[in-house]
Amino acid sequence: MNKQYRLLDCTLRDGGHITGGNYGEKTITGTIEKLVEAKVDIIEVGFMWDKPLSTDYTRFYSMEDVKRILPKDLGQSIISVMVEKPDLLGHIEECDGTIKYVRVIFKRHLLDWACETATELLKKGYQVSMNPVNCTVYTDEEYINVIKRVNEVHPTVFSMVDTFGNMRLEDFEKRFILVNEHLDKDIQMGIHLHENLGLAFAMAQRAIEKSYPDRKYVIDGSLIGMGRDPGNLKIEQIAEYMNYKFDQGYDIPAIYDAISEYIQPLHEKYGWGFKLPYAMSAYYDLHRTYPEFLMNKGDLTMRDIDVILSRVERSEAEYYNEEYIEKLYQEYKANK
C-alpha cells in the first residue's frame, strides 16, 4: 500500500450537475455505503446549499443535513462536501469529526473570496481543499500567483482542475510540474480531470509517474465518470490501476455493485460520456456549454458545429454567453 495517494469519489456531487442534485435517498445512501465498502478514501457527497432540501438531494444547508444520509459506520472513508456559493459559512457548523473535508471551488475573479472562505473553514476545524477552476485559462505567471496566495492560506489540498478538458499529456505534465515546484511541500496536490479528449485516465497515470516523493496527492474520479458531460475520470479505472500498481486494497467488486445498482440506470437515462462536440470545445479552449447549445439545436452536422465553435472569439471563450452563441448560430445558418 502506498499512502502517498488517495482517491476522492465525486459521483454524488459532480453528477448533481446532471440530476439537479436529485438522486433519491435510496440511491444516495446506497452509493455511499458501497463506496465505504470499497474503501474509497474520500467520498464527496454533494454541495453546501443556500436553502434546506429533502434527503433526496445531494445539496445540504447544514452539516446536520449531511449527517442524515450517512451510514453509521464510515469505515476508513472521509466524507467531503463542496462550497461554491458565498454566504454559506453562517450555517456550516464547526467540525465535529463526522464531515472532515470541505472543498472550495472558485473562478479566478473570486480568489479573494476563496481565500477568506478557506481560512474560516480551517478555523472551524475542517480539512480544506482550494480548487480554482479552469487551470488552463491562467498563464504560468498567473497560476503561480494563485499558488502563492494559496500558500499563504495553507489549506490541506490545492487541486488542479482541468475544467475545459483541453489538456494534452504534455500540457498536463508541464502544469503538474509547475504546481509541484511552487506549492508548499506540506500542502497536498489534487487533480480533477474531464473526458473531453478521452485522456483523463492517461493523465492520472502520468500524474502518478511524475509525482514528487515528498508530496501527497488526491485524485478525483466518479462512478462511470458521472459528471456534467462529457464526464470525469472513471474511479473504477483508477482504483483498479492503484491496486495493480500499489496494492492499495480498494474493493473493486463493491465499486461494480455501486455502478450496477445505482449509477448505471442514471447513465442509461442521461448518457454522459465522450462526445465529439465536447472534444471540439476542448480543441478551441471553449466553455463546454457552447457545444451543448449547438447540439440541442438538432439541425447541425458535426462539421457545422466545428465551424461555429471555431468562430468563438477569445474574449467569449471562458464564460458561456448564450446570446453570443445564438448570434453565431443565426449568422451561420443565414449564410450556409
Short mmCIF file of C-alpha atoms in Angstrom, two decimals:
data_model
loop_
_atom_site.label_atom_id
_atom_site.label_comp_id
_atom_site.label_asym_id
_atom_site.label_seq_id
_atom_site.Cartn_x
_atom_site.Cartn_y
_atom_site.Cartn_z
CA MET A 1 0.00 0.00 0.00
CA ASN A 2 1.21 3.48 -0.88
CA LYS A 3 -0.08 6.22 1.44
CA GLN A 4 1.16 8.95 -0.90
CA TYR A 5 -2.08 8.73 -2.92
CA ARG A 6 -5.75 8.96 -2.03
CA LEU A 7 -8.82 8.65 -4.23
CA LEU A 8 -11.78 11.01 -3.94
CA ASP A 9 -15.12 9.95 -5.39
CA CYS A 10 -17.22 12.92 -6.55
CA THR A 11 -20.13 10.99 -8.13
CA LEU A 12 -22.89 12.41 -5.94
CA ARG A 13 -21.56 15.96 -6.09
CA ASP A 14 -20.45 16.30 -9.73
CA GLY A 15 -23.24 14.09 -11.01
CA GLY A 16 -25.65 16.56 -9.46
CA HIS A 17 -24.95 18.82 -12.44
CA ILE A 18 -26.90 16.22 -14.45
CA THR A 19 -29.63 15.32 -11.96
CA GLY A 20 -30.14 18.75 -10.42
CA GLY A 21 -28.85 17.15 -7.24
CA ASN A 22 -31.95 14.93 -7.09
CA TYR A 23 -30.93 11.27 -6.89
CA GLY A 24 -33.47 9.95 -4.43
CA GLU A 25 -32.48 8.99 -0.90
CA LYS A 26 -32.06 5.28 -1.70
CA THR A 27 -29.51 5.99 -4.44
CA ILE A 28 -27.63 8.48 -2.26
CA THR A 29 -27.36 6.28 0.82
CA GLY A 30 -26.75 3.10 -1.19
CA THR A 31 -23.96 4.69 -3.23
CA ILE A 32 -22.23 5.99 -0.10
CA GLU A 33 -22.48 2.59 1.59
CA LYS A 34 -20.91 0.85 -1.41
CA LEU A 35 -18.10 3.41 -1.65
CA VAL A 36 -17.39 2.92 2.06
CA GLU A 37 -17.33 -0.84 1.46
CA ALA A 38 -14.92 -0.22 -1.43
CA LYS A 39 -12.59 1.64 0.97
CA VAL A 40 -12.59 4.80 -1.16
CA ASP A 41 -10.52 7.31 0.80
CA ILE A 42 -12.70 10.42 0.42
CA ILE A 43 -16.38 10.46 -0.57
CA GLU A 44 -17.74 13.82 -1.70
CA VAL A 45 -21.47 13.65 -1.09
CA GLY A 46 -22.64 16.98 -2.52
CA PHE A 47 -22.72 20.78 -2.38
CA MET A 48 -23.44 23.02 0.57
CA TRP A 49 -26.54 24.99 -0.42
CA ASP A 50 -28.36 28.20 0.44
CA LYS A 51 -31.66 26.58 1.48
CA PRO A 52 -32.79 23.33 3.09
CA LEU A 53 -33.82 20.49 0.77
CA SER A 54 -35.07 16.95 1.33
CA THR A 55 -32.86 13.88 1.73
CA ASP A 56 -33.49 13.11 -1.95
CA TYR A 57 -30.93 15.81 -2.81
CA THR A 58 -27.15 15.99 -2.56
CA ARG A 59 -27.39 19.66 -1.65
CA PHE A 60 -27.18 20.50 2.03
CA TYR A 61 -27.99 23.55 4.12
CA SER A 62 -26.01 22.42 7.16
CA MET A 63 -23.67 19.65 8.25
CA GLU A 64 -26.58 18.19 10.22
CA ASP A 65 -28.36 17.76 6.87
CA VAL A 66 -25.33 15.87 5.54
CA LYS A 67 -25.33 13.53 8.54
CA ARG A 68 -28.88 12.42 7.76
CA ILE A 69 -27.73 10.50 4.67
CA LEU A 70 -24.56 8.95 6.11
CA PRO A 71 -24.22 5.36 7.32
CA LYS A 72 -23.33 4.84 10.98
CA ASP A 73 -20.06 3.14 10.06
CA LEU A 74 -17.86 5.11 7.66
CA GLY A 75 -15.05 2.58 7.82
CA GLN A 76 -11.83 4.10 6.51
CA SER A 77 -13.59 6.74 4.40
CA ILE A 78 -13.65 10.50 4.96
CA ILE A 79 -16.75 12.49 3.99
CA SER A 80 -16.41 15.67 1.94
CA VAL A 81 -18.69 18.45 0.73
CA MET A 82 -18.06 21.30 -1.69
CA VAL A 83 -18.66 25.04 -1.31
CA GLU A 84 -19.06 27.28 -4.36
CA LYS A 85 -21.65 29.81 -3.19
CA PRO A 86 -20.97 32.87 -0.99
CA ASP A 87 -22.66 33.49 2.37
CA LEU A 88 -22.79 29.84 3.46
CA LEU A 89 -20.33 29.95 6.35
CA GLY A 90 -23.00 31.06 8.80
CA HIS A 91 -24.73 27.70 8.63
CA ILE A 92 -21.66 25.48 8.37
CA GLU A 93 -21.07 24.30 11.92
CA GLU A 94 -17.66 23.73 13.45
CA CYS A 95 -16.19 20.34 12.54
CA ASP A 96 -17.21 17.55 14.93
CA GLY A 97 -15.25 14.88 13.06
CA THR A 98 -18.14 13.43 11.03
CA ILE A 99 -17.69 15.52 7.89
CA LYS A 100 -13.98 16.28 7.91
CA TYR A 101 -13.28 17.70 4.46
CA VAL A 102 -14.58 20.78 2.61
CA ARG A 103 -13.54 21.79 -0.90
CA VAL A 104 -13.81 25.41 -2.01
CA ILE A 105 -14.23 25.80 -5.77
CA PHE A 106 -13.91 29.20 -7.41
CA LYS A 107 -13.44 31.13 -10.64
CA ARG A 108 -10.40 33.35 -10.88
CA HIS A 109 -12.18 36.62 -10.10
CA LEU A 110 -13.27 35.09 -6.77
CA LEU A 111 -9.79 34.32 -5.44
CA ASP A 112 -10.13 36.73 -2.51
CA TRP A 113 -13.46 35.17 -1.52
CA ALA A 114 -11.97 31.67 -1.77
CA CYS A 115 -9.01 32.58 0.43
CA GLU A 116 -11.30 34.12 3.06
CA THR A 117 -13.68 31.15 2.96
CA ALA A 118 -10.89 28.58 3.20
CA THR A 119 -9.35 30.44 6.12
CA GLU A 120 -12.64 30.44 8.04
CA LEU A 121 -13.23 26.74 7.34
CA LEU A 122 -9.75 25.91 8.61
CA LYS A 123 -10.57 27.82 11.80
CA LYS A 124 -13.72 25.70 12.14
CA GLY A 125 -11.52 22.59 12.16
CA TYR A 126 -12.06 21.21 8.64
CA GLN A 127 -9.51 19.84 6.23
CA VAL A 128 -9.83 22.23 3.28
CA SER A 129 -9.10 21.92 -0.42
CA MET A 130 -8.86 25.00 -2.65
CA ASN A 131 -9.94 24.25 -6.23
CA PRO A 132 -9.57 27.08 -8.78
CA VAL A 133 -11.48 26.04 -11.89
CA ASN A 134 -10.19 26.27 -15.46
CA CYS A 135 -6.49 25.82 -14.76
CA THR A 136 -5.74 26.26 -18.47
CA VAL A 137 -7.06 29.83 -18.67
CA TYR A 138 -4.19 31.05 -16.49
CA THR A 139 -0.77 31.91 -17.82
CA ASP A 140 2.08 30.30 -15.90
CA GLU A 141 2.71 33.58 -14.09
CA GLU A 142 -0.97 33.99 -13.18
CA TYR A 143 -1.19 30.43 -11.88
CA ILE A 144 1.98 30.87 -9.81
CA ASN A 145 0.41 33.98 -8.26
CA VAL A 146 -2.68 31.94 -7.33
CA ILE A 147 -0.44 29.30 -5.75
CA LYS A 148 1.36 31.99 -3.74
CA ARG A 149 -1.98 33.13 -2.31
CA VAL A 150 -2.89 29.52 -1.55
CA ASN A 151 0.42 29.01 0.25
CA GLU A 152 -0.47 31.97 2.48
CA VAL A 153 -3.80 30.37 3.41
CA HIS A 154 -2.12 26.96 3.73
CA PRO A 155 -5.08 24.63 3.12
CA THR A 156 -4.81 20.85 3.27
CA VAL A 157 -5.01 20.46 -0.51
CA PHE A 158 -4.65 22.56 -3.65
CA SER A 159 -6.36 20.99 -6.65
CA MET A 160 -5.56 21.40 -10.34
CA VAL A 161 -8.90 21.40 -12.22
CA ASP A 162 -8.99 20.81 -15.99
CA THR A 163 -12.47 22.31 -16.41
CA PHE A 164 -12.39 22.59 -20.20
CA GLY A 165 -10.87 19.11 -20.58
CA ASN A 166 -8.48 20.60 -23.12
CA MET A 167 -5.14 19.49 -21.75
CA ARG A 168 -2.95 17.13 -23.75
CA LEU A 169 -0.46 14.98 -21.85
CA GLU A 170 2.35 17.45 -22.50
CA ASP A 171 0.23 20.37 -21.24
CA PHE A 172 -0.79 18.42 -18.17
CA GLU A 173 2.75 17.41 -17.29
CA LYS A 174 4.04 20.97 -17.63
CA ARG A 175 1.33 22.41 -15.37
CA PHE A 176 1.65 19.49 -12.94
CA ILE A 177 5.38 20.18 -12.54
CA LEU A 178 4.75 23.93 -12.17
CA VAL A 179 2.37 23.31 -9.27
CA ASN A 180 4.76 20.90 -7.59
CA GLU A 181 7.60 23.40 -7.87
CA HIS A 182 5.68 26.33 -6.34
CA LEU A 183 3.17 24.78 -3.91
CA ASP A 184 4.40 24.39 -0.32
CA LYS A 185 5.57 20.81 0.13
CA ASP A 186 3.24 20.01 3.02
CA ILE A 187 0.15 21.01 1.02
CA GLN A 188 -1.29 18.03 -0.81
CA MET A 189 -1.99 18.30 -4.54
CA GLY A 190 -5.30 17.25 -6.07
CA ILE A 191 -6.20 16.64 -9.70
CA HIS A 192 -9.67 16.76 -11.27
CA LEU A 193 -9.84 15.65 -14.91
CA HIS A 194 -12.51 15.69 -17.61
CA GLU A 195 -13.03 13.43 -20.61
CA ASN A 196 -13.42 15.92 -23.46
CA LEU A 197 -10.41 14.40 -25.23
CA GLY A 198 -10.66 10.94 -23.67
CA LEU A 199 -7.36 11.46 -21.83
CA ALA A 200 -8.38 11.52 -18.15
CA PHE A 201 -7.07 8.04 -17.29
CA ALA A 202 -3.83 8.62 -19.18
CA MET A 203 -3.27 11.92 -17.36
CA ALA A 204 -3.95 10.32 -13.97
CA GLN A 205 -1.30 7.72 -14.71
CA ARG A 206 1.08 10.46 -15.82
CA ALA A 207 0.49 12.26 -12.51
CA ILE A 208 1.47 9.14 -10.60
CA GLU A 209 4.57 8.66 -12.77
CA LYS A 210 5.67 12.28 -12.25
CA SER A 211 4.77 12.56 -8.57
CA TYR A 212 7.25 14.22 -6.24
CA PRO A 213 8.27 11.82 -3.45
CA ASP A 214 7.82 14.40 -0.69
CA ARG A 215 4.22 15.32 -1.59
CA LYS A 216 0.87 13.57 -1.11
CA TYR A 217 -1.80 13.53 -3.83
CA VAL A 218 -5.60 13.31 -4.10
CA ILE A 219 -7.05 12.04 -7.39
CA ASP A 220 -10.73 12.68 -8.19
CA GLY A 221 -12.91 10.18 -10.01
CA SER A 222 -16.55 9.18 -10.26
CA LEU A 223 -18.56 6.05 -10.99
CA ILE A 224 -18.66 5.53 -14.78
CA GLY A 225 -17.19 9.05 -14.87
CA MET A 226 -20.53 10.55 -13.77
CA GLY A 227 -20.49 14.32 -14.03
CA ARG A 228 -21.52 17.08 -16.32
CA ASP A 229 -20.93 15.96 -19.92
CA PRO A 230 -18.57 14.58 -21.06
CA GLY A 231 -17.80 13.31 -17.57
CA ASN A 232 -14.80 12.71 -15.33
CA LEU A 233 -12.04 10.21 -14.74
CA LYS A 234 -13.70 6.85 -14.05
CA ILE A 235 -13.00 5.83 -10.48
CA GLU A 236 -13.35 2.14 -11.35
CA GLN A 237 -10.41 2.53 -13.73
CA ILE A 238 -8.09 4.45 -11.44
CA ALA A 239 -8.95 2.31 -8.38
CA GLU A 240 -8.09 -0.89 -10.25
CA TYR A 241 -4.88 0.72 -11.52
CA MET A 242 -3.92 1.77 -7.98
CA ASN A 243 -4.49 -1.80 -6.78
CA TYR A 244 -2.33 -3.10 -9.62
CA LYS A 245 0.39 -0.53 -9.06
CA PHE A 246 0.47 -0.26 -5.26
CA ASP A 247 -1.80 -2.99 -3.85
CA GLN A 248 -3.99 -0.26 -2.36
CA GLY A 249 -6.76 -2.61 -1.26
CA TYR A 250 -9.74 -0.94 -2.92
CA ASP A 251 -12.68 -3.36 -3.10
CA ILE A 252 -13.38 -3.27 -6.83
CA PRO A 253 -16.45 -5.58 -6.73
CA ALA A 254 -18.09 -3.12 -4.30
CA ILE A 255 -17.48 -0.35 -6.85
CA TYR A 256 -19.07 -2.55 -9.51
CA ASP A 257 -22.08 -3.06 -7.22
CA ALA A 258 -22.49 0.71 -6.84
CA ILE A 259 -22.42 1.08 -10.61
CA SER A 260 -24.88 -1.73 -11.33
CA GLU A 261 -27.36 -0.93 -8.57
CA TYR A 262 -27.38 2.87 -8.59
CA ILE A 263 -25.41 4.64 -11.32
CA GLN A 264 -25.87 2.55 -14.47
CA PRO A 265 -29.64 3.31 -14.54
CA LEU A 266 -28.78 7.02 -14.40
CA HIS A 267 -26.24 6.58 -17.19
CA GLU A 268 -28.89 4.95 -19.36
CA LYS A 269 -31.19 7.91 -18.67
CA TYR A 270 -28.73 10.80 -19.05
CA GLY A 271 -26.00 9.30 -21.24
CA TRP A 272 -22.93 11.31 -20.21
CA GLY A 273 -19.58 10.39 -21.76
CA PHE A 274 -17.26 11.21 -24.64
CA LYS A 275 -19.00 13.10 -27.45
CA LEU A 276 -17.26 14.70 -30.40
CA PRO A 277 -18.62 18.26 -29.89
CA TYR A 278 -17.07 18.33 -26.39
CA ALA A 279 -13.75 17.37 -27.93
CA MET A 280 -14.22 20.28 -30.34
CA SER A 281 -14.77 22.67 -27.43
CA ALA A 282 -11.50 21.39 -25.96
CA TYR A 283 -9.69 21.90 -29.27
CA TYR A 284 -10.78 25.55 -29.26
CA ASP A 285 -10.40 26.10 -25.47
CA LEU A 286 -14.08 26.92 -25.01
CA HIS A 287 -16.68 26.62 -22.28
CA ARG A 288 -18.40 23.28 -22.78
CA THR A 289 -21.91 24.76 -22.74
CA TYR A 290 -21.27 26.12 -26.25
CA PRO A 291 -21.32 22.66 -27.88
CA GLU A 292 -24.29 21.67 -25.72
CA PHE A 293 -26.25 24.63 -27.07
CA LEU A 294 -25.39 23.76 -30.67
CA MET A 295 -26.13 20.05 -30.25
CA ASN A 296 -29.54 20.89 -28.83
CA LYS A 297 -30.42 22.85 -31.98
CA GLY A 298 -30.86 19.50 -33.72
CA ASP A 299 -30.20 20.82 -37.24
CA LEU A 300 -26.40 20.93 -37.32
CA THR A 301 -23.88 18.39 -38.56
CA MET A 302 -20.60 17.79 -36.76
CA ARG A 303 -18.87 19.89 -39.41
CA ASP A 304 -21.39 22.71 -38.80
CA ILE A 305 -20.74 22.63 -35.05
CA ASP A 306 -16.99 22.66 -35.62
CA VAL A 307 -17.19 25.69 -37.90
CA ILE A 308 -19.34 27.68 -35.47
CA LEU A 309 -17.15 26.83 -32.48
CA SER A 310 -14.07 27.88 -34.44
CA ARG A 311 -15.59 31.37 -34.74
CA VAL A 312 -15.95 31.99 -31.00
CA GLU A 313 -13.71 34.92 -30.08
CA ARG A 314 -11.19 34.54 -27.25
CA SER A 315 -12.99 37.20 -25.23
CA GLU A 316 -16.09 34.95 -25.15
CA ALA A 317 -14.33 31.61 -24.60
CA GLU A 318 -14.01 31.36 -20.83
CA TYR A 319 -17.58 32.15 -19.77
CA TYR A 320 -20.72 30.94 -21.52
CA ASN A 321 -22.69 33.64 -23.36
CA GLU A 322 -25.91 32.25 -24.84
CA GLU A 323 -26.85 35.45 -26.65
CA TYR A 324 -23.45 35.43 -28.34
CA ILE A 325 -23.54 31.78 -29.47
CA GLU A 326 -27.13 32.23 -30.72
CA LYS A 327 -25.90 35.13 -32.84
CA LEU A 328 -23.10 32.98 -34.31
CA TYR A 329 -25.60 30.20 -35.00
CA GLN A 330 -28.04 32.52 -36.77
CA GLU A 331 -25.27 34.08 -38.87
CA TYR A 332 -24.01 30.65 -39.88
CA LYS A 333 -27.49 29.41 -40.85
CA ALA A 334 -28.20 32.57 -42.82
CA ASN A 335 -25.02 32.25 -44.87
CA LYS A 336 -24.85 28.50 -45.31
#
